[in-house]
Short mmCIF file of C-alpha atoms in Angstrom, two decimals:
data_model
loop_
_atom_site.label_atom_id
_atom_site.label_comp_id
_atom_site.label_asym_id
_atom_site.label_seq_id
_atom_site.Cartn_x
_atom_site.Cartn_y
_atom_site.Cartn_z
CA UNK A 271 26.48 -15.85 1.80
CA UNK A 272 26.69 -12.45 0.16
CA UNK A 273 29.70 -11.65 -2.21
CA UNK A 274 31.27 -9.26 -4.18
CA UNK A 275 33.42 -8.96 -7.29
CA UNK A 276 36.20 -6.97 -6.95
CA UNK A 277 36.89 -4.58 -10.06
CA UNK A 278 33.15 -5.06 -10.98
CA UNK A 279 31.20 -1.83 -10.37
CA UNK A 280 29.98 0.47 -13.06
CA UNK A 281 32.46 3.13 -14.87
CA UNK A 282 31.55 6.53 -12.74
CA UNK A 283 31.75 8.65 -16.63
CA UNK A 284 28.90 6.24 -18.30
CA UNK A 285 25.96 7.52 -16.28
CA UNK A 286 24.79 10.23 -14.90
CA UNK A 287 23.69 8.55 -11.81
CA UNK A 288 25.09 5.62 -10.29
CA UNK A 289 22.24 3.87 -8.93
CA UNK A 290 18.54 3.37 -9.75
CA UNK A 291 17.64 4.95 -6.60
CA UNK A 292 19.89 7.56 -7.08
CA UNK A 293 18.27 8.76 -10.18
CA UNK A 294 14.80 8.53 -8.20
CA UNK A 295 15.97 10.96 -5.70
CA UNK A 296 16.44 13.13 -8.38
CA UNK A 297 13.52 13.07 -9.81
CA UNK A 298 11.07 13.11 -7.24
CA UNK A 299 11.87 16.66 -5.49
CA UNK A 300 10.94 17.98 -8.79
CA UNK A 301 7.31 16.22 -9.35
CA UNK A 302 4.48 18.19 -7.69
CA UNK A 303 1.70 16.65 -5.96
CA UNK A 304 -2.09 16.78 -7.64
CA UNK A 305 -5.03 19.26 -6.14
CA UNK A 306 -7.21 17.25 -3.98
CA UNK A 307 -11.09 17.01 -3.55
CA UNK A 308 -13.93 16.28 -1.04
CA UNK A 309 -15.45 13.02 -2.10
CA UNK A 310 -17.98 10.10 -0.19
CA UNK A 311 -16.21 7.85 2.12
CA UNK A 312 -17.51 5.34 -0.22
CA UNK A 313 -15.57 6.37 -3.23
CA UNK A 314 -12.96 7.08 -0.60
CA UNK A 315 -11.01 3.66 -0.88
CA UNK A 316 -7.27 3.42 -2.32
CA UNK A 317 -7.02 7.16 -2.51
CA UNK A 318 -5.01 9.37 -0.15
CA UNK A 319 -5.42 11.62 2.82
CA UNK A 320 -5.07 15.25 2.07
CA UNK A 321 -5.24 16.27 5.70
CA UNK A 322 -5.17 14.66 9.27
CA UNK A 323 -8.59 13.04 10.50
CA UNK A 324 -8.99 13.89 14.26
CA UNK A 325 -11.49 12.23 16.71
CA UNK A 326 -15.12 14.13 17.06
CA UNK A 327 -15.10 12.41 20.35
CA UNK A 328 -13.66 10.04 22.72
CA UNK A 329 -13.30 6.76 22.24
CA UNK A 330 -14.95 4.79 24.01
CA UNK A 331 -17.46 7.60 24.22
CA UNK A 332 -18.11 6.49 27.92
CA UNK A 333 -17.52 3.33 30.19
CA UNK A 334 -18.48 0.43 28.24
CA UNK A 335 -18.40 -3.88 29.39
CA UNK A 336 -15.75 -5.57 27.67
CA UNK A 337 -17.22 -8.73 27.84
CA UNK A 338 -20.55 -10.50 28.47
CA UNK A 339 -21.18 -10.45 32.45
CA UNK A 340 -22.59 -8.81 35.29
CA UNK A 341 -22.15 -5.31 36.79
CA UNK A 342 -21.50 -4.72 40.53
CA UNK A 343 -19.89 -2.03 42.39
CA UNK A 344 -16.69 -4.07 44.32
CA UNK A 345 -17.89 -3.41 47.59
CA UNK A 346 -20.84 -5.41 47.52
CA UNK A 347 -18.43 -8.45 46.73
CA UNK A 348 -16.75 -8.17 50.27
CA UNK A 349 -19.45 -11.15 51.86
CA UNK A 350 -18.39 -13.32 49.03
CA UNK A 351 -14.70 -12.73 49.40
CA UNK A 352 -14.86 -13.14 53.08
CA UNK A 353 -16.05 -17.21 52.89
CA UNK A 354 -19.25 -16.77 54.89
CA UNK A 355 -21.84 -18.08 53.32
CA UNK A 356 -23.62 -14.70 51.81
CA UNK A 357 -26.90 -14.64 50.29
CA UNK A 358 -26.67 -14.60 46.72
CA UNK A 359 -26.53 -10.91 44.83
CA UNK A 360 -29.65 -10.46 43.48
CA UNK A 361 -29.89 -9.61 39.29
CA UNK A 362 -32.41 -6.84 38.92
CA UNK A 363 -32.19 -5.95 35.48
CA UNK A 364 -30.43 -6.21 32.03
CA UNK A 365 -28.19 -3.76 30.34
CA UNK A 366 -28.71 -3.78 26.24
CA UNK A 367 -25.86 -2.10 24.40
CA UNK A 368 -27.06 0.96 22.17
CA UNK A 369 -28.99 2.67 25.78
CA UNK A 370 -28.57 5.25 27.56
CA UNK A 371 -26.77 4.20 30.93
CA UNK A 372 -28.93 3.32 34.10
CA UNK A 373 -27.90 2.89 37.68
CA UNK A 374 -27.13 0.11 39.60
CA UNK A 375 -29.15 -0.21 42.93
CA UNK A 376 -26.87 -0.91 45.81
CA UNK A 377 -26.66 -4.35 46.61
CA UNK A 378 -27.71 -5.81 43.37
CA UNK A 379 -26.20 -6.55 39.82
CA UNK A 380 -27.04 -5.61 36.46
CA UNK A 381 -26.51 -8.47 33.38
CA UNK A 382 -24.50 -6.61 30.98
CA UNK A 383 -23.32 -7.72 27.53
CA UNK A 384 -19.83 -6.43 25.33
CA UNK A 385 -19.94 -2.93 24.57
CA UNK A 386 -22.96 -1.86 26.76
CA UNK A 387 -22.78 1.18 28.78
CA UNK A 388 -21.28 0.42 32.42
CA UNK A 389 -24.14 1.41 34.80
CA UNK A 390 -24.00 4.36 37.14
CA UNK A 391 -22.43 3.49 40.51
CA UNK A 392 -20.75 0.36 38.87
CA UNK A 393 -16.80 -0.30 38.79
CA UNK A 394 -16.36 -4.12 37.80
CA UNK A 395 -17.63 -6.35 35.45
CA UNK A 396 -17.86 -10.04 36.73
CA UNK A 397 -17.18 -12.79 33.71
CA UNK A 398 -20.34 -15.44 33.11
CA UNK A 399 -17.45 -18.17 33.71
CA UNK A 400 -16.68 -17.13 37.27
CA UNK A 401 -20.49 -17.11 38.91
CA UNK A 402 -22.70 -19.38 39.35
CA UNK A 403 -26.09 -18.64 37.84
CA UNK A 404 -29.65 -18.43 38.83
CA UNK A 405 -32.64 -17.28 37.26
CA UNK A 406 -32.89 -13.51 39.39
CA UNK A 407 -29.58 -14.29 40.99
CA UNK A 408 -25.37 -15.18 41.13
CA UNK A 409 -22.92 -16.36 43.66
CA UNK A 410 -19.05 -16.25 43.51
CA UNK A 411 -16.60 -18.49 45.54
CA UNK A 412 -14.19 -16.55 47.91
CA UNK A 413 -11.25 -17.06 45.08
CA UNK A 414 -13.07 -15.89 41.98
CA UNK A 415 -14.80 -13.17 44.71
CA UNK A 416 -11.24 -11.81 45.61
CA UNK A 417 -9.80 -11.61 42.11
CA UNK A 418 -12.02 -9.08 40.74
CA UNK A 419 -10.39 -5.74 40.67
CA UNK A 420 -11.82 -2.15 40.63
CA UNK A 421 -12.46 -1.45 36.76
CA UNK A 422 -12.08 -5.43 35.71
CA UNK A 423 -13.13 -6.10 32.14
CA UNK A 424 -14.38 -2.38 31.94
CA UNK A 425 -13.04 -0.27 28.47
CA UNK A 426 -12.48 3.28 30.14
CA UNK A 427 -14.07 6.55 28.21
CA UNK A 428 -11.05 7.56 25.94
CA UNK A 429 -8.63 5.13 26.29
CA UNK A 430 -8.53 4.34 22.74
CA UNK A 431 -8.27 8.20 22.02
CA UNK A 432 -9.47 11.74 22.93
CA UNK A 433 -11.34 13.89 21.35
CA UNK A 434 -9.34 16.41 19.33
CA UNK A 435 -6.35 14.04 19.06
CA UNK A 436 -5.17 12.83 15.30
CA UNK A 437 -6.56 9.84 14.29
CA UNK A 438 -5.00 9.63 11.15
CA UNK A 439 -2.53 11.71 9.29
CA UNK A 440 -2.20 12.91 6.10
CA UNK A 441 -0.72 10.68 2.98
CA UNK A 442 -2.56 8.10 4.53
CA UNK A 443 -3.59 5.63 1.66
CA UNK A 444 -7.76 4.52 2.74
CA UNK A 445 -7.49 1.27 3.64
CA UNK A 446 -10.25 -0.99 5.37
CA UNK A 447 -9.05 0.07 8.87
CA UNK A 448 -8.36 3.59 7.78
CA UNK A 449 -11.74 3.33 6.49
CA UNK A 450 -13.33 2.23 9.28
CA UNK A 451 -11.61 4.78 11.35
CA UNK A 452 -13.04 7.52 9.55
CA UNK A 453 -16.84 6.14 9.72
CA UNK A 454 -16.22 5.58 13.56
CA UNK A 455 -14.90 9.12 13.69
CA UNK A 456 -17.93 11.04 11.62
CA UNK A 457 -15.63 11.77 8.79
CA UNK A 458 -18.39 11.61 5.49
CA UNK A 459 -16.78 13.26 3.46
CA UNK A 460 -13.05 12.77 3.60
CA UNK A 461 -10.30 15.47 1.68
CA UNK A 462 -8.39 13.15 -0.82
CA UNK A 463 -6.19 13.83 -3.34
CA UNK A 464 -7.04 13.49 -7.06
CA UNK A 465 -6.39 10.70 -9.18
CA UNK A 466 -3.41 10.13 -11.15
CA UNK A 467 -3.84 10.13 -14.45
CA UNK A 468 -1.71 8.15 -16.47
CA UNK A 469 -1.23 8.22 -20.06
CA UNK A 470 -0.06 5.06 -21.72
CA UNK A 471 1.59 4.68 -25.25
CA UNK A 472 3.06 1.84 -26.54
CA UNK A 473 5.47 2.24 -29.43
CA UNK A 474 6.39 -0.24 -32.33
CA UNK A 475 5.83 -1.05 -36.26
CA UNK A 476 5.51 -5.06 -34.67
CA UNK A 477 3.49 -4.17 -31.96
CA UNK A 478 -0.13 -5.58 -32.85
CA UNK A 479 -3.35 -5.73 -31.12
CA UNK A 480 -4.93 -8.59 -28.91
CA UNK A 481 -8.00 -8.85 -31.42
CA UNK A 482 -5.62 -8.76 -34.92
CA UNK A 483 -4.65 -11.32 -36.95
CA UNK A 484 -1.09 -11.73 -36.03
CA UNK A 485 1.76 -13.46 -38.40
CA UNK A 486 5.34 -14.47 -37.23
CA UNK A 487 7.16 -11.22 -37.85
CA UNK A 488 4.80 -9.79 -35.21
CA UNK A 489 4.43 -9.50 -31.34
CA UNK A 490 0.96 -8.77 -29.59
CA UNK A 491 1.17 -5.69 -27.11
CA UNK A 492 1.88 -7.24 -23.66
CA UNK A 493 3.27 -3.93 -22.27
CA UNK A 494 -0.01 -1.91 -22.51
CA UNK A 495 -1.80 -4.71 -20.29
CA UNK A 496 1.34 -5.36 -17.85
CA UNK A 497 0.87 -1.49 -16.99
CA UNK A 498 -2.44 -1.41 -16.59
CA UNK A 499 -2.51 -4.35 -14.58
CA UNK A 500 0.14 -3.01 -12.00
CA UNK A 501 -1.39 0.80 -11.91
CA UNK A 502 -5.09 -0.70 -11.65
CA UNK A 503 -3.62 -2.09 -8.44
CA UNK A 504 -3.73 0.88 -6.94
CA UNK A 505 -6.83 3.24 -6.30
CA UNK A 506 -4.88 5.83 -6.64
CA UNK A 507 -4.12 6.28 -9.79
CA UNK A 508 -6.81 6.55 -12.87
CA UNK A 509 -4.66 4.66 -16.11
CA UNK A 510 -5.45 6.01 -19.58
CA UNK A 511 -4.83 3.87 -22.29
CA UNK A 512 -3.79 5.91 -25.40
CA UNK A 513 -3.79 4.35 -29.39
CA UNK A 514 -0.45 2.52 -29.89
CA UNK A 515 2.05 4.29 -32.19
CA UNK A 516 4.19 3.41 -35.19
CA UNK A 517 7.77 4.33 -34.54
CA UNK A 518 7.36 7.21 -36.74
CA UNK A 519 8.86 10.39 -35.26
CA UNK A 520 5.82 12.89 -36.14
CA UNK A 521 3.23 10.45 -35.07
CA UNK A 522 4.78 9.73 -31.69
CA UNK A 523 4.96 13.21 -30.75
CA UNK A 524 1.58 13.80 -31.85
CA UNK A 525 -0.13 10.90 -29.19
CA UNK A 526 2.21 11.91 -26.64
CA UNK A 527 1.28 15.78 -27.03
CA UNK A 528 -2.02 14.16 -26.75
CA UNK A 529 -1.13 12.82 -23.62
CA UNK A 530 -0.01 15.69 -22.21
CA UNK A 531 -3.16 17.91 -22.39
CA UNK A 532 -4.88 14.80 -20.26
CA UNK A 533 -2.61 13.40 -18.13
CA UNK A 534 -0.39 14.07 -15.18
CA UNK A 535 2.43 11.67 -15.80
CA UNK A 536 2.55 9.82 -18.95
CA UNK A 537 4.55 6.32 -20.01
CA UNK A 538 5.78 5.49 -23.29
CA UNK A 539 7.56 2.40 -24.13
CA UNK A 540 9.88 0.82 -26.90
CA UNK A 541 11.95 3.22 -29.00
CA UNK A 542 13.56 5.03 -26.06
CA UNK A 543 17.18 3.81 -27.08
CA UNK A 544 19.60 4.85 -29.17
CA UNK A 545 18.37 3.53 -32.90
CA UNK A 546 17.74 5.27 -35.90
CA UNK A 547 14.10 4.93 -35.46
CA UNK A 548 13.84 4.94 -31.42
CA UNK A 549 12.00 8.33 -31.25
CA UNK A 550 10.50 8.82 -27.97
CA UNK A 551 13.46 10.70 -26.84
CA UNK A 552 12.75 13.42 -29.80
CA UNK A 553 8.95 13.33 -28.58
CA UNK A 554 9.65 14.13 -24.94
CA UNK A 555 12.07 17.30 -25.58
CA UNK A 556 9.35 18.46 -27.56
CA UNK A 557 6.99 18.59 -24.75
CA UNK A 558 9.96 21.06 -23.33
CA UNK A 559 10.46 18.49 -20.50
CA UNK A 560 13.12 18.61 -18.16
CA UNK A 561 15.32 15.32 -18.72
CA UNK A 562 16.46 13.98 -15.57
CA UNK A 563 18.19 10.62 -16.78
CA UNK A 564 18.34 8.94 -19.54
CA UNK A 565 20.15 5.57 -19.29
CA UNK A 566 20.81 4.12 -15.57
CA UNK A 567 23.23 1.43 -14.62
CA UNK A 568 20.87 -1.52 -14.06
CA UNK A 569 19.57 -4.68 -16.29
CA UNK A 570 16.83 -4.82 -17.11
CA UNK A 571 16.45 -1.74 -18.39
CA UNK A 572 19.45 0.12 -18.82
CA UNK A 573 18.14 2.62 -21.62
CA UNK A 574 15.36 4.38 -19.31
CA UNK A 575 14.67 7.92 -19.51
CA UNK A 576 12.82 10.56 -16.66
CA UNK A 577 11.58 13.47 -17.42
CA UNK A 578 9.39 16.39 -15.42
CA UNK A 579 6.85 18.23 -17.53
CA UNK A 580 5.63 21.58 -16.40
CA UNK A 581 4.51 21.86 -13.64
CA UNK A 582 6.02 19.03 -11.90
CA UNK A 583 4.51 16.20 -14.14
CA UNK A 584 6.70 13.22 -14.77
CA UNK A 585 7.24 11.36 -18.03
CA UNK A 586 8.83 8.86 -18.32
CA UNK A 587 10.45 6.69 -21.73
CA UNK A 588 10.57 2.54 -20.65
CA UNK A 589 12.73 0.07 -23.00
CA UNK A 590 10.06 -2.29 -25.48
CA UNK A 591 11.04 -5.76 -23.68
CA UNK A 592 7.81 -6.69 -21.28
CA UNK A 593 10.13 -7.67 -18.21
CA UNK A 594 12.18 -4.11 -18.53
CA UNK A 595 9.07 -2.39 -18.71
CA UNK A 596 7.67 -4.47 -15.66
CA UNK A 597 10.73 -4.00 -13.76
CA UNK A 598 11.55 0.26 -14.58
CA UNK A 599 7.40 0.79 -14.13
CA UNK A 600 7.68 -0.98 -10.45
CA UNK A 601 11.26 0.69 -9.51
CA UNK A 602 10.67 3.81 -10.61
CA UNK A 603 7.87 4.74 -12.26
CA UNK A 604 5.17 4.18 -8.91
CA UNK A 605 7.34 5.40 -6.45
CA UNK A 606 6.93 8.60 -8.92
CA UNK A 607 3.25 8.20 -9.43
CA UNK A 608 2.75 7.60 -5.36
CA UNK A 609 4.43 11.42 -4.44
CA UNK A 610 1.77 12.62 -7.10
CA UNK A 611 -1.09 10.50 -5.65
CA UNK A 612 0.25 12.59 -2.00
CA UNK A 613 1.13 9.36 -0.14
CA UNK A 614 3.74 10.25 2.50
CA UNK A 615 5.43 6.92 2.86
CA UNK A 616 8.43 6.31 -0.21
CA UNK A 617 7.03 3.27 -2.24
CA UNK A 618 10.24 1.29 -2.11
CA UNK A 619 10.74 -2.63 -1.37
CA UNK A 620 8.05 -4.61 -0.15
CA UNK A 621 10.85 -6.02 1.50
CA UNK A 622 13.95 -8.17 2.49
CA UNK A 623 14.29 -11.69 1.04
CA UNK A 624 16.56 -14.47 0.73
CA UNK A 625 17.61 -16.32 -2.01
CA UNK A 626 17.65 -20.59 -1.66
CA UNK A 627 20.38 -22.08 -3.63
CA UNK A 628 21.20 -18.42 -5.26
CA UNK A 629 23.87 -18.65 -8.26
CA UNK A 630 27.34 -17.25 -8.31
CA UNK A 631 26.77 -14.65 -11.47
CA UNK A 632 27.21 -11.07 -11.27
CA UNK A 633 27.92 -8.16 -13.59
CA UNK A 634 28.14 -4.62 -13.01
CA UNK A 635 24.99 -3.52 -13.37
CA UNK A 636 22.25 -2.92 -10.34
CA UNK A 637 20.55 -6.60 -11.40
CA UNK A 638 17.17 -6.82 -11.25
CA UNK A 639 16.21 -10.73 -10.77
CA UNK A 640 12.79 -12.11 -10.57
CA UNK A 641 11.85 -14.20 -8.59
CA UNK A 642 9.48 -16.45 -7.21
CA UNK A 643 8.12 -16.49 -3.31
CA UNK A 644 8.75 -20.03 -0.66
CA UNK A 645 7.79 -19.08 2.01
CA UNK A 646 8.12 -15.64 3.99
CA UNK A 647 11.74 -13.85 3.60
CA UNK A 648 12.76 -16.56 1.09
CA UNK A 649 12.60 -17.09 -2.58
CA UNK A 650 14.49 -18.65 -5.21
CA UNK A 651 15.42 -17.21 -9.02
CA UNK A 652 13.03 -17.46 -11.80
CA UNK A 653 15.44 -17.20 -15.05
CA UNK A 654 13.56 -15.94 -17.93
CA UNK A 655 14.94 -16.58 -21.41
CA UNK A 656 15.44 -13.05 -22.16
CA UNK A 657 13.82 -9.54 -21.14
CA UNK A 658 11.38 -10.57 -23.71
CA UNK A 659 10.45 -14.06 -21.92
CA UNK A 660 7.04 -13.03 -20.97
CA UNK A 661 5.87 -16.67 -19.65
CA UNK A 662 9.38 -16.74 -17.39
CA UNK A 663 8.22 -13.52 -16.07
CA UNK A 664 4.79 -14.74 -15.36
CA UNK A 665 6.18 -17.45 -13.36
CA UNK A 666 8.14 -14.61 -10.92
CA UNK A 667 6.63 -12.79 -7.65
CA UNK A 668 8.55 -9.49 -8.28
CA UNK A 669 12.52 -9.24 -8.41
CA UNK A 670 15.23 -8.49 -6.18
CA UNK A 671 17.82 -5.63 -6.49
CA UNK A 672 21.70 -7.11 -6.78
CA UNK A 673 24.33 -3.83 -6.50
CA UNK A 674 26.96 -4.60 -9.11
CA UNK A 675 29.21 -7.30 -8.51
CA UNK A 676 27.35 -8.55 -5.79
CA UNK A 677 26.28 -12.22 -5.87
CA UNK A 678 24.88 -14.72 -2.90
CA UNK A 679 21.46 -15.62 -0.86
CA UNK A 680 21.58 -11.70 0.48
CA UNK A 681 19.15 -10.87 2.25
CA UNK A 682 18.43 -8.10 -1.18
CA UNK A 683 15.21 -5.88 -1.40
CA UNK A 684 12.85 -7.19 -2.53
CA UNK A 685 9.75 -5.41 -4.96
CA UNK A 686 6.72 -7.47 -5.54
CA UNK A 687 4.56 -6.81 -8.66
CA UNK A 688 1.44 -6.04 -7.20
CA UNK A 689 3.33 -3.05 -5.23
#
């Protein structure tokens, strides 16, 4: 059961927006979508539609067997449905998919096999199971005779589609069926649009790297990899991995400049609170960005900042600890990234789930708890240590979204990692 706290939401004055979604509806009308490109259908994969894909012809292109069989025209089955003894239909030829049609004699049948091209003068396809076979010949009983109907097991010209009709539209992401789809359709060359480019820095005097010496006062950079591993996900965006930064305030302005003149969104994280020496908020005004948020009423978290870059480039400022920057990249950051890419479906939940044996806590924050999959529609919490608790994390799925106050099994949205 689903509860809520009374007296628990958020105070209205301490943010600007009340919601994590209702921050990303105010950034997104602002971000412009990228220029988009001819390219091979085999690059095409994980990128986006920039226009509708229409058929070149129908589909089928013309009558074609739906199964293995033989084809007849239905009034030479009237003898066999009648219960006279006939004389068995005589088989007079073969019909190999790929060929140009041929026509059927009168009298006779023609072995056919899936997707072959129905004969001329046939209108039924009769099923190996229901004759009886002979080398140059078939017979039917008077029951299977009578059940075969004009156009049985025949796959009419254009009932899939007609030529000129849309296939596929726009924002489309090129999946294997969309891909398929566009081969079967004569599309070589599809429009997509570009790649997203996406600057990473990661901020921090402790931050060091994989291949260092490390000593206790130090943490190796787990944020740099957790974002590359959920944007390589996607085929539509193109990651860029800039040189970690000190938190020195000239430095960081310097990489994410840098940034700037390469990329068309951009991600910094750690130093995007409200310390002495947390100065990526310094280094994004200086771009001249438009801040949209900075702070929203969720955990983790909470200290996130948006910001659009001329023209219409998003940048965004995510808090140090690995599960807040897991959590703000998935919630807000790709659903940013994915109007940029051009897809025209929102990137929001995967989807519903329920919690097993859920716990009774709540605060009044949007709560954003990982955890880990059961079976389909049900999960149950994974409770890392801290935001910091990179091996509790590891253990999760992706997190539900708990409105403040809230508590129970749901069902809450649910976002998976992997998008």
């Amino acid at each position: 059961m689903t509860s809520v706290t009374p007296g628990s939401a958020t105070p209205a004055a301490e943010f600007a927006y009340q919601s994590p979604q209702q921050a990303l509806d105010a950034l997104l009308p602002r971000i412009r979508r990228l220029q988009m490109e001819r390219i091979p259908l085999a690059e095409a994969p994980g990128r986006v539609l920039g226009e509708a894909v229409v058929a070149d012809r129908d589909s089928p292109a013309l009558d074609v067997s739906a199964m293995d069989g033989y084809a007849v025209r239905l009034a030479d089955l009237a003898p066999f449905v009648t219960g006279a003894p006939p004389a068995p239909m005589p088989v007079v030829g073969e019909v190999h998919i790929g060929l140009e049609p041929q026509a059927l004699p009168a009298g006779a049948a023609l072995r056919i096999v899936t997707g072959a091209a129905i004969p001329m003068g046939a209108d039924a396809v009769i099923k190996r199971e229901l004759v009886t076979e002979r080398e140059r010949s078939i017979s039917l009983t008077p029951v299977a005779a009578s059940s075969i109907r004009m156009w049985e097991s025949i796959r009419r010209r254009g009932e899939n589609v007609r030529a000129g009709e849309m296939i596929i539209p726009a924002g489309r992401e090129v999946t294997a069926p969309v891909a398929a789809a566009l081969a079967a359709f004569g599309c070589a060359r599809p429009l997509v649009y570009r790649q997203v480019k996406v600057g990473i820095l990661t901020t921090g005097d402790e931050i060091s790297d994989l291949r260092d010496q490390i000593t206790p006062w130090q943490i190796r950079d787990s944020n740099g990899p957790a974002l590359e591993a959920m944007l390589f996900a996607h085929g539509w965006i193109d990651p860029l991995v800039g040189p970690r930064a000190r938190d020195d305030r000239d430095g960081i302005a310097r990489a994410t400049a840098e940034l700037a003149v390469h990329c068309d969104a951009i991600i910094l994280t750690g130093g995007v609170s409200m310390g002495a020496r947390d100065y990526v908020p310094a280094a994004v005004q200086s771009l001249a960005a438009h801040v949209i948020f900075h702070r929203l009423p969720q955990r983790p978290g909470k200290p996130i900042l948006g910001a659009v870059l001329a023209p219409g480039r998003p940048v965004f400022g995510l808090p140090g600890n690995p599960l807040s920057v897991m959590v703000t990249a998935r919630r807000i950051v790709l659903p940013a990234l994915a109007v940029q890419a051009g897809l025209s479906a929102p990137l929001g939940p995967t989807g519903f789930i329920r919690l097993r044996k859920p716990d009774s806590g709540t605060i009044a924050l949007w709560w954003h708890r990982p955890v880990r999959l059961l079976e389909p529609g049900v999960g149950e919490l994974v409770a890392p240590a801290s935001s910091g608790d990179v091996a509790g994390a590891a253990a999760s799925d992706g997190f539900v979204e708990v409105p403040p106050g809230a508590s129970g099994e749901g069902p809450w949205p649910f976002y998976s990692w992997t998008g």
